Amino acid sequence: MNLRNQALAEGHLLITDAIRRTPAGIAMIEGWIIHQSEQTEAGLQRKVDCEIPFVALGDICQKLITTTANQKVKCKGFLAARSSKYRQSLVLHITAFEYLN
């Protein structure tokens, strides 16, 4: 069974750490996508202001690390549990991104 798990978020990146390496030696960074928008829900406008935790590995990590503080990005990826211990805490694993401004 292969269920879909895709997420798309736009915002500014706040990278919270320097590049680290996984136990397998893959480059990785973590941070937050700072998101603000207005969305329609049940016919009403709703203001959305949130911080989405993310992780990026490999080539995506190497490209994202050069992002400047005010650079707006659109990130695509999938959601996963932060760890097997914290299954209700989700993190966006970025698999692709593009600059918006």
XYZ file of C-alpha atoms in Angstrom, residues 11-100:
90
model
C 7.419 31.398 3.332
C 10.782 32.589 4.565
C 13.353 30.093 5.800
C 14.934 30.283 9.204
C 17.832 27.836 9.243
C 18.574 27.021 12.868
C 21.773 25.040 12.571
C 24.912 24.608 10.494
C 25.145 21.694 8.093
C 25.417 18.408 9.970
C 25.902 14.858 8.749
C 23.574 11.910 9.244
C 25.107 8.636 10.503
C 25.245 7.635 6.810
C 27.297 10.773 6.020
C 24.543 12.698 4.192
C 24.528 16.497 4.610
C 21.499 17.831 6.487
C 20.061 21.100 7.796
C 17.046 21.860 9.953
C 14.986 24.968 10.464
C 11.575 26.590 10.165
C 9.451 27.893 7.309
C 7.928 31.155 8.552
C 4.525 31.286 6.834
C 1.884 34.047 6.754
C -1.179 34.073 4.506
C -4.947 34.336 4.295
C -6.889 31.180 3.483
C -10.560 30.489 2.836
C -12.157 27.960 5.170
C -15.912 27.244 5.269
C -16.460 30.358 3.149
C -14.641 32.637 5.597
C -11.235 34.287 5.405
C -8.769 33.061 7.989
C -5.389 34.580 8.795
C -2.658 31.941 9.004
C 0.592 32.669 10.812
C 2.726 29.631 11.626
C 6.216 28.181 11.760
C 6.660 24.824 10.052
C 9.671 22.724 11.072
C 11.684 21.350 8.146
C 14.644 19.151 7.375
C 16.579 19.055 4.097
C 19.150 16.457 3.076
C 21.751 15.979 0.352
C 21.681 18.285 -2.684
C 18.627 20.192 -1.404
C 20.517 20.928 1.815
C 23.515 22.279 -0.112
C 21.269 24.590 -2.178
C 19.093 25.807 0.715
C 22.048 26.746 2.915
C 22.767 29.701 0.581
C 19.256 31.145 1.044
C 19.278 34.663 2.487
C 17.110 35.671 5.459
C 14.478 37.610 3.465
C 14.355 35.176 0.552
C 10.848 33.807 -0.006
C 10.676 30.166 -1.115
C 8.104 27.589 -2.152
C 8.975 24.211 -0.621
C 7.617 20.845 -1.683
C 8.063 17.630 0.247
C 6.442 15.150 2.592
C 5.506 15.046 6.267
C 7.095 12.596 8.682
C 7.274 12.118 12.435
C 10.183 13.939 14.089
C 11.301 10.568 15.484
C 9.875 7.205 16.471
C 9.562 8.578 20.005
C 7.695 11.765 18.940
C 5.208 10.466 16.363
C 2.736 13.345 16.830
C 5.362 16.002 16.099
C 5.564 16.401 12.308
C 8.428 17.751 10.187
C 8.377 18.748 6.503
C 11.107 16.900 4.602
C 11.905 19.235 1.691
C 12.455 17.413 -1.610
C 12.277 20.439 -3.957
C 12.090 24.215 -3.684
C 12.078 27.374 -5.764
C 12.783 31.008 -4.998
C 9.755 33.315 -5.253
